[in-house]
XYZ file of C-alpha atoms in Angstrom:
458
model
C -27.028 -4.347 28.785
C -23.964 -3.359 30.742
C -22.194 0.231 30.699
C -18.835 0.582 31.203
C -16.010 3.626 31.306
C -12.805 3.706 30.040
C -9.973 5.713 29.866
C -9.719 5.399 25.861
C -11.876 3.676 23.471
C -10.120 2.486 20.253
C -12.455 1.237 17.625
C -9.851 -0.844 15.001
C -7.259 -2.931 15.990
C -5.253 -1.915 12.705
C -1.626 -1.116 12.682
C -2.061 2.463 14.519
C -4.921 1.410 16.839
C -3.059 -1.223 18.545
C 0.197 0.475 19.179
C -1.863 3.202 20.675
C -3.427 0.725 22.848
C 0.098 -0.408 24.012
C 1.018 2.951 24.674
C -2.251 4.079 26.292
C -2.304 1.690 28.520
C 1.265 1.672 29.815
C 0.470 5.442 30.668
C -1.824 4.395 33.005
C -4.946 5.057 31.017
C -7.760 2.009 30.581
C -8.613 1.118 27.372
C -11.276 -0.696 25.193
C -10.091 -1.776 22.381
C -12.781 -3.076 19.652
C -12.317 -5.023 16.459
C -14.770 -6.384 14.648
C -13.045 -8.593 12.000
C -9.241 -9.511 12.751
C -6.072 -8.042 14.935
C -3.715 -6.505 12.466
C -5.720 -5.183 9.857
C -5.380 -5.097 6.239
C -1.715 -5.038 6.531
C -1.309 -8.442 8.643
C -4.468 -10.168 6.831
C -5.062 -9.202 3.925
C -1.818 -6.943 2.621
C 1.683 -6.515 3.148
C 2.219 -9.686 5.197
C 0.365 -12.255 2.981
C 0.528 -10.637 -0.524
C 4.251 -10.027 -0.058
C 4.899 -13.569 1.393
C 2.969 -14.527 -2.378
C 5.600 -12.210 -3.713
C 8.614 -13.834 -2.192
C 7.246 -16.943 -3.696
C 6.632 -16.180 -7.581
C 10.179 -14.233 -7.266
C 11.344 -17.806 -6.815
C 9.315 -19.112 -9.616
C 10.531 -16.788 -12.135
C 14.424 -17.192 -10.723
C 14.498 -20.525 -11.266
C 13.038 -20.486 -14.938
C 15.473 -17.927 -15.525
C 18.231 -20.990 -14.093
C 19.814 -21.466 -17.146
C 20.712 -17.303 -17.277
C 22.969 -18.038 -14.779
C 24.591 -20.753 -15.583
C 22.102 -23.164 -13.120
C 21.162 -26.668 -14.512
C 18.014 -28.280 -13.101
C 17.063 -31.814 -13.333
C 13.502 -31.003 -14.612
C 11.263 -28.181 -15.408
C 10.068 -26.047 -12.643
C 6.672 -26.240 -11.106
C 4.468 -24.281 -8.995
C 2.739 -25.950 -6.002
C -0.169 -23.401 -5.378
C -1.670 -25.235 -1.836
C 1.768 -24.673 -0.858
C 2.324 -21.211 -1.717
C -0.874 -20.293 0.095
C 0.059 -22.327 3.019
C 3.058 -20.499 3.175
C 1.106 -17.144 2.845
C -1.769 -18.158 5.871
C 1.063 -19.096 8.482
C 3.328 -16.375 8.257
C -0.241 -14.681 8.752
C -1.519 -16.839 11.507
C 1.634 -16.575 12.967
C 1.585 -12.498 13.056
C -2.298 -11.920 13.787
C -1.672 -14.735 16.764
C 1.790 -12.700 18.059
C -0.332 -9.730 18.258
C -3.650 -10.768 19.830
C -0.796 -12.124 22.615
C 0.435 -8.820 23.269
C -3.159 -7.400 23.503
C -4.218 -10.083 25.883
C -0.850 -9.454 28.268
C -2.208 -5.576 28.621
C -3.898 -5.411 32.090
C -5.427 -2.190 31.536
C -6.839 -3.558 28.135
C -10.277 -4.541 26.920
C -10.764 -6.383 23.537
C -14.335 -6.348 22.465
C -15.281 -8.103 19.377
C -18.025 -6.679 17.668
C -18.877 -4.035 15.019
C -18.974 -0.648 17.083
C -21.151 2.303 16.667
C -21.531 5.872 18.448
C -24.545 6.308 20.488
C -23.172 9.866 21.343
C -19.931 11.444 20.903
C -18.736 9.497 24.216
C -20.494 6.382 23.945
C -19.872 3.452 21.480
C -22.135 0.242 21.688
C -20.790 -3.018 20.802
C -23.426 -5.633 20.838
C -25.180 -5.215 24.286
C -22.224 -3.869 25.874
C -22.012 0.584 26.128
C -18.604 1.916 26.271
C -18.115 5.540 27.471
C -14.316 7.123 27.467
C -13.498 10.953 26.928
C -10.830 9.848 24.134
C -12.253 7.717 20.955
C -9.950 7.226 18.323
C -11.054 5.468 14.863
C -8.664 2.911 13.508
C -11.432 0.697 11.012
C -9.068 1.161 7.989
C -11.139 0.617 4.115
C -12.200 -1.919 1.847
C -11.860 -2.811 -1.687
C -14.237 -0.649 -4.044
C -17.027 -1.815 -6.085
C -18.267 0.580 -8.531
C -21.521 -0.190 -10.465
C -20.364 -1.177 -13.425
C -22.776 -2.985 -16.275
C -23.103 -6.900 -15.356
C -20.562 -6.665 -12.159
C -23.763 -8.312 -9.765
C -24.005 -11.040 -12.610
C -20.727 -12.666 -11.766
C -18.421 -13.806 -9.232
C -15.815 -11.393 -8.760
C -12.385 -11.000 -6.083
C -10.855 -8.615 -4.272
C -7.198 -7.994 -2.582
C -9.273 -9.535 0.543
C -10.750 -12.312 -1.157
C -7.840 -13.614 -3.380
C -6.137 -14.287 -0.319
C -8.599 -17.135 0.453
C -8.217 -18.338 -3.123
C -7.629 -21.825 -3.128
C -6.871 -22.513 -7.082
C -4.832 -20.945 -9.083
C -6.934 -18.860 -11.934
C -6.617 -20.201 -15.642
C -6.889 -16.635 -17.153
C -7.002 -14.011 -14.257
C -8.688 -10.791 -15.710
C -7.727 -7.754 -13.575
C -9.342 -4.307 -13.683
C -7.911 -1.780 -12.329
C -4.233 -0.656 -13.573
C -2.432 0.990 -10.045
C -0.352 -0.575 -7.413
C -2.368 -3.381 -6.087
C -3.621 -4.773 -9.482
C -0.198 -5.066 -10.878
C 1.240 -7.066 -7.755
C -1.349 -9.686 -8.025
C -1.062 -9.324 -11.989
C 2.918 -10.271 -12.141
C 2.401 -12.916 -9.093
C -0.236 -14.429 -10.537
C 1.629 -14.543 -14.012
C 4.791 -16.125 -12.291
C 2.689 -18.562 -10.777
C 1.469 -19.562 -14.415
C -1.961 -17.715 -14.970
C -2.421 -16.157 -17.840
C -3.247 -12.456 -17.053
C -4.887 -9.486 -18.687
C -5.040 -6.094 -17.131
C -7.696 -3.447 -18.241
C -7.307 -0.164 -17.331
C -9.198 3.284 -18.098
C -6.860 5.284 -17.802
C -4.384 5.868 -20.868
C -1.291 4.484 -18.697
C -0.331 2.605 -15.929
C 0.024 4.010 -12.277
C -1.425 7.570 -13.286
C 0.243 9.294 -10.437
C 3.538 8.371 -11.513
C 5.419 10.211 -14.476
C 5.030 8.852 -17.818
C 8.658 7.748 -17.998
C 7.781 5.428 -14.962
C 4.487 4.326 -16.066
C 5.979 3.451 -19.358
C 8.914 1.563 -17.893
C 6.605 -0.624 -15.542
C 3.861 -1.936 -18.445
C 7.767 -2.984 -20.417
C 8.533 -5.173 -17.480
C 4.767 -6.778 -17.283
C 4.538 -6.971 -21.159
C 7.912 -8.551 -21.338
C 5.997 -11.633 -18.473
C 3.541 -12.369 -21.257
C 0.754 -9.791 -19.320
C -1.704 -8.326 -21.602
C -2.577 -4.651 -20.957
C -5.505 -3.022 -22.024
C -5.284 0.877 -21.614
C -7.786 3.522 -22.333
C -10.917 1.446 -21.492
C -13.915 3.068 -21.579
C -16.855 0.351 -21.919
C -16.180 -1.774 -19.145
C -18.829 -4.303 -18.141
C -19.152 -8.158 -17.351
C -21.146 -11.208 -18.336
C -21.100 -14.937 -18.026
C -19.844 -16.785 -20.778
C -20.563 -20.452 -19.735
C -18.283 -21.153 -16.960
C -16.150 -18.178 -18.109
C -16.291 -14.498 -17.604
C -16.824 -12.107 -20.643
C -15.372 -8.434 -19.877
C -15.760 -5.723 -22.252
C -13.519 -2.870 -22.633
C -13.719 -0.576 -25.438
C -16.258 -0.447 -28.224
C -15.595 -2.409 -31.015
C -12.705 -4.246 -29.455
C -13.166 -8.214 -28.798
C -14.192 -9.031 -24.495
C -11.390 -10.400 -22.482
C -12.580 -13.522 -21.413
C -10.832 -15.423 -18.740
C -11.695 -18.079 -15.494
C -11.391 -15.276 -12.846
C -11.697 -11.125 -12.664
C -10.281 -9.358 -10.001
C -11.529 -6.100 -9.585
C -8.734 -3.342 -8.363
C -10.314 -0.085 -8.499
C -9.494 1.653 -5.574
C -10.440 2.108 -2.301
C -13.218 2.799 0.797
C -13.409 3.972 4.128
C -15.179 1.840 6.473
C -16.533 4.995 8.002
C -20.443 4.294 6.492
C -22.044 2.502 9.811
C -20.147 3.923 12.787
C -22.961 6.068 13.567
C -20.144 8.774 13.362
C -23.894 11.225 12.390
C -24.874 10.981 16.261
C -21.495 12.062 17.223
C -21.241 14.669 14.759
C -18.462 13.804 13.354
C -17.692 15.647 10.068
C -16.558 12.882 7.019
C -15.951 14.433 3.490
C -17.405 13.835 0.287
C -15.644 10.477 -0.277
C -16.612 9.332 3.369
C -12.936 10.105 4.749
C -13.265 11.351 8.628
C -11.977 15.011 8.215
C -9.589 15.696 10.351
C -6.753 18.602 11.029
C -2.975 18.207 11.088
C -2.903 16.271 14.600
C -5.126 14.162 13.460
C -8.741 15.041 15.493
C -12.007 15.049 14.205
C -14.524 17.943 13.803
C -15.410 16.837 17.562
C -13.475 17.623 20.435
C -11.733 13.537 22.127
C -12.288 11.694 18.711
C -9.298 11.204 16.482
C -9.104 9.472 13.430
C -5.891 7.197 12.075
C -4.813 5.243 9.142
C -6.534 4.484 5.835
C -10.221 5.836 7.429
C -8.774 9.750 7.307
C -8.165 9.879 3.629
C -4.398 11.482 4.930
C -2.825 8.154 3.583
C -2.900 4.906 2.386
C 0.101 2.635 3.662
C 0.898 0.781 6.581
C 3.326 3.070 7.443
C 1.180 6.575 6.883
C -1.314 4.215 9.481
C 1.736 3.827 12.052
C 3.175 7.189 11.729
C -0.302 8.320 12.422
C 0.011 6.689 15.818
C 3.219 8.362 16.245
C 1.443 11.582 15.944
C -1.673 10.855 17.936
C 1.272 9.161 21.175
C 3.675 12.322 20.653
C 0.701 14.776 21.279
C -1.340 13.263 23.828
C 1.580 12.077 25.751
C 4.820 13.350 24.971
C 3.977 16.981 24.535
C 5.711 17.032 21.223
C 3.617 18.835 18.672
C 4.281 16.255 15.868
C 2.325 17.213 12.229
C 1.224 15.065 9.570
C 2.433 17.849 7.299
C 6.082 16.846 8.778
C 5.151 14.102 6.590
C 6.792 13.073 3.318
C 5.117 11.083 1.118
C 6.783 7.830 0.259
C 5.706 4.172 -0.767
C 6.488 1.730 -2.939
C 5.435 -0.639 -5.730
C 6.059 -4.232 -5.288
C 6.256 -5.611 -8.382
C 9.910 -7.262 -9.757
C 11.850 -4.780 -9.722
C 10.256 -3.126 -7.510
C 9.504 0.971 -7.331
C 10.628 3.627 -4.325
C 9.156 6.646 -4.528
C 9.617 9.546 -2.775
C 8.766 13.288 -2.528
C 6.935 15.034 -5.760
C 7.108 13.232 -9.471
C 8.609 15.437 -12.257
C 5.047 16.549 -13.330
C 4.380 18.005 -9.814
C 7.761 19.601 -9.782
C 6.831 21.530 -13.013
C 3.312 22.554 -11.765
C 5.103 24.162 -9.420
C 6.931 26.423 -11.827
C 10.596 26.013 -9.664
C 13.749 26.024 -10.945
C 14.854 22.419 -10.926
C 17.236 20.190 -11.862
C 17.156 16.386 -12.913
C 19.956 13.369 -12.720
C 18.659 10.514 -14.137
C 20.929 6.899 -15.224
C 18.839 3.502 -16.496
C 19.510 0.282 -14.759
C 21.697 -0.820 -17.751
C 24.415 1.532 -16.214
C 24.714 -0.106 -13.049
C 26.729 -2.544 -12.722
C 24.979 -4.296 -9.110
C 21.562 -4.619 -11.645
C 24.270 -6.215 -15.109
C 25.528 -8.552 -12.160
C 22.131 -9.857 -11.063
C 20.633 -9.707 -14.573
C 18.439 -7.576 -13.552
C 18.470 -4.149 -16.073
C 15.137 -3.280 -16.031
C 14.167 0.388 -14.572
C 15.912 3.194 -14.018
C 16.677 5.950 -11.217
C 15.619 9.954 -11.194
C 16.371 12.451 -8.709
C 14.854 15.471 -9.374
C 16.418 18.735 -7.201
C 15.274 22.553 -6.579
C 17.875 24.769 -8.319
C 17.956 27.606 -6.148
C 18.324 26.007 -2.390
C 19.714 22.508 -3.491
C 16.699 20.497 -1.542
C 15.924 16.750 -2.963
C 12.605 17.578 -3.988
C 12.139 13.345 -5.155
C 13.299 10.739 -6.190
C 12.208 7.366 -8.071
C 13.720 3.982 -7.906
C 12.598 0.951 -9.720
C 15.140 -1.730 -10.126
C 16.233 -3.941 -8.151
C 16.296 -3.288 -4.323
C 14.417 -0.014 -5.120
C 12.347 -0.198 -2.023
C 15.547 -0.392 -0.223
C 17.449 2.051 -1.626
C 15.296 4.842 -2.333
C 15.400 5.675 1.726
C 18.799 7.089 0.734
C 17.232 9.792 -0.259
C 13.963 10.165 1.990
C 16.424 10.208 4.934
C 18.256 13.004 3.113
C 14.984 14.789 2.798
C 14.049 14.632 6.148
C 17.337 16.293 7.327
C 16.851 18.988 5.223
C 20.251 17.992 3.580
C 21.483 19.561 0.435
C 21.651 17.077 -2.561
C 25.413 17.953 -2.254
C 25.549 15.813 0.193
C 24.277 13.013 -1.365
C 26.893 13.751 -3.967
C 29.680 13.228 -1.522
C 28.614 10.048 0.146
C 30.852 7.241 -0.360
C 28.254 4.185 -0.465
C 29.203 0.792 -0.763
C 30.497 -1.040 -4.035
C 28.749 -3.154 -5.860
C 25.347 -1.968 -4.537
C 22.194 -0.118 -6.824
C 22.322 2.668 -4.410
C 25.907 3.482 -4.968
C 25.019 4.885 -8.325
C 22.764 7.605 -6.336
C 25.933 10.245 -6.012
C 26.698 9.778 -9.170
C 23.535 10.779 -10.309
C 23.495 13.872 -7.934
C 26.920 15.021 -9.657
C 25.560 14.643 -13.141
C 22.365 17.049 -12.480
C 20.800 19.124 -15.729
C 17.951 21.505 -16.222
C 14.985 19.986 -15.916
C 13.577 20.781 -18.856
């Protein structure tokens, strides 16, 4: 057994653990660096990069069966080449993971370890036979699909958002539980690629933590694929049936039965064996690392970033966490994740930006507030694509004029809903989002508009 100091330890090499190794180490500082499964994280293995390269690809399924819309003739009907499409999905992977583990090997003042680490102390980490000491520790092991113990769900074979990314056939009937963001991207791929799909859900809608115009608007556009969508599901449990897989849903309703189930039911920290008990560090009830507005831990030199601090849930949230962790330690700027504003989107087609509070948070509140509001049918960039699905909201405090949110989903609504989240972050009144001149034809140019045509919210 060897022991050896460092500068830093940074256990996850996750999209805020190794930028802060970059940065770390150009400072001066020495830094071990451990990852136990792959460079990149979820977001380069096993989410953004691969399931939105899958995207990209059943976008151009369903545009060319839509050909003859506009005005395209093809010499035969269109097929899907599934060893292709993940082929496509593993390099652009491959490609970023290897990129990456590049750049970490280049560091001269960097360590990578590869090995499941866990706290001897609150200074020490053991990986394997190897002891690490450092005064800094920062936690960067992101979460993992949840399993909940649901009747019959050890009796079958079942998939994740990790494990349908090593799929290699594409599912006859792909049952998904779990109605929220990730379940619906792999429902509508999956559907483009020509499985038939059924969603079950508990809840009474869609995307719960959206408004119920929103929720509404996205189970239209999967219906309108040929999805079935189960809501209010309150019996859910599993069985085999043959070579099939029987799940039941509600009480007196017929099982879906279909080839494949992917559960999508949330998330978990990978916080459980870290040891993070002999370093005292505090985790709450749902295993997140607590942890105050810069970002440390109940113990003094450990930090905690990205999906592991329950603060957020994106690549992004993960990076900006970095940010915050880099500005403090080494720029002697006091950045906050309070300074935060929450924003994300859904990637289905069209897709969803959201940003700021939904209309049902704005009325828990009890502000004054005003809504602007116009359905993709009114702009003319969406009637020119063929694209009218969706809608736009901006919802605005009466009194002081501040963007309170917005929601986008239509087409390019990941794109243009940082109109407004760059408005929000400069504090700028929503009047001047009604005076921007933004380019015609484009979905976002129908944004000022909006903001002159504000009512009471009601």
């Amino acid at each position: 057994m060897t022991t050896k100091t460092f500068d830093a330890i940074i256990i996850g090499a996750g999209q805020a653990g190794s930028p802060l190794a970059g940065r770390l180490n150009a400072a001066g500082m020495s830094v071990a660096l451990i990852e136990r499964k792959l460079v990149g994280g979820t977001c380069v293995n096993t989410g953004c990069m691969p399931t939105k390269t899958m995207v990209a690809s059943a976008y151009a399924a369903h545009l060319a069966r839509r050909a003859a819309d506009y005005g395209v003739t093809l010499s035969g009907p269109v097929g899907v080449d599934y060893a292709r499409i993940k082929a496509r999905k593993d390099k652009v992977t491959i490609d970023a993971r290897t990129n990456l583990e590049t750049w970490i090997a280049g560091m001269k003042g960097c360590t990578l370890y590869r090995g499941h680490a866990r706290f001897e102390s609150a200074n020490t980490v053991r990986v394997g036979d190897d002891l690490l000491t450092a005064e800094k520790i920062f936690l960067n092991t992101g979460g993992r699909a949840s399993v909940p113990d649901l009747p019959g769900i050890h009796d079958i074979d079942y998939l994740t958002n990790s494990s349908m990314m090593n799929l290699d056939v594409l599912p006859r009937h792909l049952i998904v539980v779990g109605g929220s963001y990730i379940s619906l991207e792999f429902a509508q791929m999956f559907r483009r690629f020509g499985s038939e799909i059924t969603v079950i859900e508990k809840s009474p809608r869609l995307t719960g933590r959206e408004d119920e115009d929103v929720s509404a608007a996205i189970l239209s556009i999967l219906e309108n694929e040929g999805i079935t969508v189960h809501l209010g599901a309150d019996d859910i449990g599993f069985a085999r049936q043959g070579q099939d897989i029987s799940v039941t849903f509600s009480a007196g309703k017929p099982p879906a039965v279909g080839s494949h189930v992917l559960l999508a039911l949330g998330r978990t920290p990978n916080t459980d064996d870290l040891g993070l008990e002999k370093a005292g560090v505090e985790v709450d009830k749902r295993g997140f690392v607590s942890v105050d507005d810069q970002l440390r831990s109940s113990v003094p030199g450990i930090w905690a970033m990205g999906d592991c601090n329950g603060r957020g849930a994106f690549t992004h949230t993960s990076y900006n966490d970095y940010e915050i962790v880099a500005a403090n330690l080494l720029d002697n700027d006091p950045r906050r994740v309070s300074d935060r504003i929450e924003a994300y989107a859904l990637y289905i087609d069209p897709p969803l930006g959201r940003c700021g509070m939904t209309e049902a948070a704005v009325k828990k509140s009890g502000r004054r507030a005003l809504v602007g509001q116009r359905p993709m049918t009114r702009v003319g960039r969406a009637i020119e694509k063929g694209e009218t699905q969706g809608f736009m909201k901006i919802l605005v405090d009466a009194d002081t004029r501040q963007i309170l949110g917005c929601s986008v989903l239509g087409p390019g609504g990941d794109e243009a809903i940082h109109c407004v989240l760059d408005l929000m972050y400069a504090k700028a009144p929503v009047d001047t989002l009604a005076r921007a001149v933004h380019i015609h034809p484009n979905v976002s140019e129908l944004l000022p508009t909006i903001a002159q045509e504000l009512k009471p919210l009601a």
